[in-house]
Amino acid sequence: MKRAAAGADPAAPRLVLTGITKHYPAVVANDGIDLSVAPGEIHAVLGENGAGKSTLMKIIYGMVRPDAGRIAVDGVPVTIAGPAAARALGIGMVFQHFSLFETLTVADNIALALRAGVSRRALGRRIRDVSRQYGLPLDPARYVHTMTVGERQRVEIVRCLLQDPRLLIMDEPTSVLAPPAVAQLFATLRTLAAEGVSILYISHKLDEIRALCERATVLRAGRVTGECDPRRETVASLARMMIGRDLPHPRHAAATPGATVLAVDRLTLAAQDPFGVALDSVSLAVRAGEIVGIAGISGNGQRELVAAITGERTVPRADAVRIDTTPVGRLDADARRALGMAYVPEERIGRAAIPVMSLAENALLTAHRQGLVARGFIRRPAMRAFAQRVIAAFGVRAAGPDAVAESLSGGNLQKFIVGREMQQAPRVFVAAHPTWGVDVGAAAQIRQALVDLRDRGVAVLVTSDELDELFEISDCIAVMAGGRLSPPMPARETSAEAVGLLMAGPRTDAREAA
Amino acid sequence: MDTAVQLVVLTLAAATPLLLAALGELVTERSGVLNLGVEGMMLTGAVCAFIACVKTGSPWLGVAAGAVAGAGLAAIFGVLVLTLTANQVASGLALSLFGVGLSAFAGLDYVSAVVDGIRPLAIPGLTTLPVVGPLLFGQNPLVYVALVLLVAIQWMLHRTHAGLVVRAVGESPESADAIGYNVLAIRYGCVLFGGACAGVAGAYLSLAYTPMWSENMTAGRGWIALALVVFATWKPWRVLAGAVLFGGVTLAQFQAQAAGVDVEPQLLAMLPYVATIVVLAIISRNPMLILRNAPASLGRPFRPDR
């Protein structure tokens, strides 16, 4: 490890950024950012979504060219023309959305990154050596698409480590991991830091940063708003630096549930595509006035379950899914919506909203029953008024009902979509990852809206891979692992550890749970 | 016995242009680029090969000219869809139409010209051997070129690092870019290779299969080659199987006409195309088969943000 660039000063910081600026047509993603990382330091970059963290990391990794600013590695000024140049400087990056090739094996994926000239046998040995050294077990012959996200991340990390990086960038690495795997990852990162590798750790999870990092740079709206030692800060003080005000906490009184509104009864469903998950006798009941949370690492069947509940996919046995007592298993999504179902899908763009259409037109897509259509003709004033109500009720920052969906930031568009569904006075509300990729302020608002909805007597089902979120809003939590659903547990009587163990579940191997 | 050997030889001769063009398109598509302009590139290759052969008297220079012409047309396509990220389907269709017109125009003065094209091998003492003679030593040299190309592409894609890179770029250009590969350069290489192969396929038609030039002489073979790639689910060996199947159907149509089968010749001429539609429909009944093997980024433009 640790070869240094020619002319490098061993006492110099590993990385120094000075005045890094990057403009995009509508926004300034980075505005004069200064940052310095010492050898062997674990340095957090903290900020809300859209604060400019990812852009900054892509600039360091050569994927985005800055408009202005200087970069120095080991005291030597450099221009990073692309990822290949970054890697030659000893910079490695583990992406939030992995840069792996699913149809190839682990060995192929790693060989691609190491370039030609390594024999397969030697490579297999090196993979096993490095993965043992850092406690990241891997089978070189496995295909990536058969692996859990936690295992995939191991592949990414091992792939980086085999290139002997001196600066490792990790973009939201824990968003896909079960709690035991997070502990394992932190142990690995500490070992690396002790060997002199500098680590840039991107996250919006404040307690993780307090546990792992010795320095933190906080970004807000593209600028550095603070630099601190996170071990000496509280979650509240870090949050204030990050969002510029105190973080609201949702009010969450005990639930008073009524009759069962949504029932899933021993639902078994084969996987639809080679990368899908089969559902194995899943049963679930959501009562009026309660929030049921489904925890689980993504890719364990949550997507398939939600599709079967909402009618995106119909199921052979009609009474496997019921709204009140009506069997709806064979009804399509629109027919289920007519019975009072509302649904916030996982992907904002493309599933929940059409990016090139206006907010008003996007409202029409699911809310057409709210008097927005008469005899097949669109009632434009009613459509715009509906969208305007959603914008006002949820504080969506947009130019108005005619603003194009893709012009909104992720958090604002998500607020609009959640609002669009809630304004339809549903009786069953299904939300998949409602705050995924949404900044903490908007996320808090969405959670509060879900709790308020529950208090109005709606049956609410939420899937999420953020445990904190589920514990914050759910009355009952069930865990999905390998296509099976655990029995529901009252949220107030269970713990994150218990849920975490279930999440690691049968599909994950014992080593990851250990 | 002799009839059987004869049948194999004729089938391979009919299959070769399909095989050449489809192999080139397979490599292009494996890198994630869909080039629907095969028909146009084949025609342009055919006419340029023919003209070069007339001018120089050398059929092999003609083949080279065909390859260069096909690659040249592919380069135009590359600039459009790779550098300028234009829509690949629309650009490919336009390229086909462009190639049809261009070849007709370039070939105006050559419609009645005659060339001494590429003849089948005739090795004294070997070609006349029973059975193996006509098969191993008696076919057109370009038939052997196509078969060697098949083996080479199979080996390259699945046994070499370069092939791994091509497959990786076709699956996820974003990931390949993130680990430092020059996606655009790799895709350009594959597009040019595909164009050159289509050009050679055209040259085979105008110099070897029927040594002459006539307007639109590919008669839809470029489109069948495109269908063959899907039929083969992007696997080189299955391209051979498909090419032989369609070559055989084409042949059967001629044989039936020659034998005076009492069916309208226009109906018989439809056979290869009907076979294409039927086979594609059957393949598409199993979406898993296509999903598992299709290059995931096929037809999707990619351009790094720098």
Short mmCIF file of N, CA and C in Angstrom, two decimals, chain A residues 151 326 330 416 426 458:
data_model
loop_
_atom_site.label_atom_id
_atom_site.label_comp_id
_atom_site.label_asym_id
_atom_site.label_seq_id
_atom_site.Cartn_x
_atom_site.Cartn_y
_atom_site.Cartn_z
N GLU A 151 -23.37 -7.79 0.62
CA GLU A 151 -22.28 -8.52 -0.01
C GLU A 151 -21.73 -7.75 -1.21
N THR A 326 -63.40 -7.10 0.89
CA THR A 326 -63.46 -7.33 -0.55
C THR A 326 -62.17 -7.96 -1.05
N ARG A 330 -57.17 -9.83 -7.73
CA ARG A 330 -57.12 -9.82 -9.19
C ARG A 330 -57.50 -8.48 -9.79
N PHE A 416 -44.75 16.69 -2.71
CA PHE A 416 -45.91 16.86 -3.60
C PHE A 416 -46.60 15.51 -3.84
N PRO A 426 -57.75 8.88 1.37
CA PRO A 426 -57.69 7.42 1.24
C PRO A 426 -58.13 6.73 2.52
N VAL A 458 -56.79 6.41 9.12
CA VAL A 458 -56.38 5.71 7.90
C VAL A 458 -55.45 4.55 8.28
#
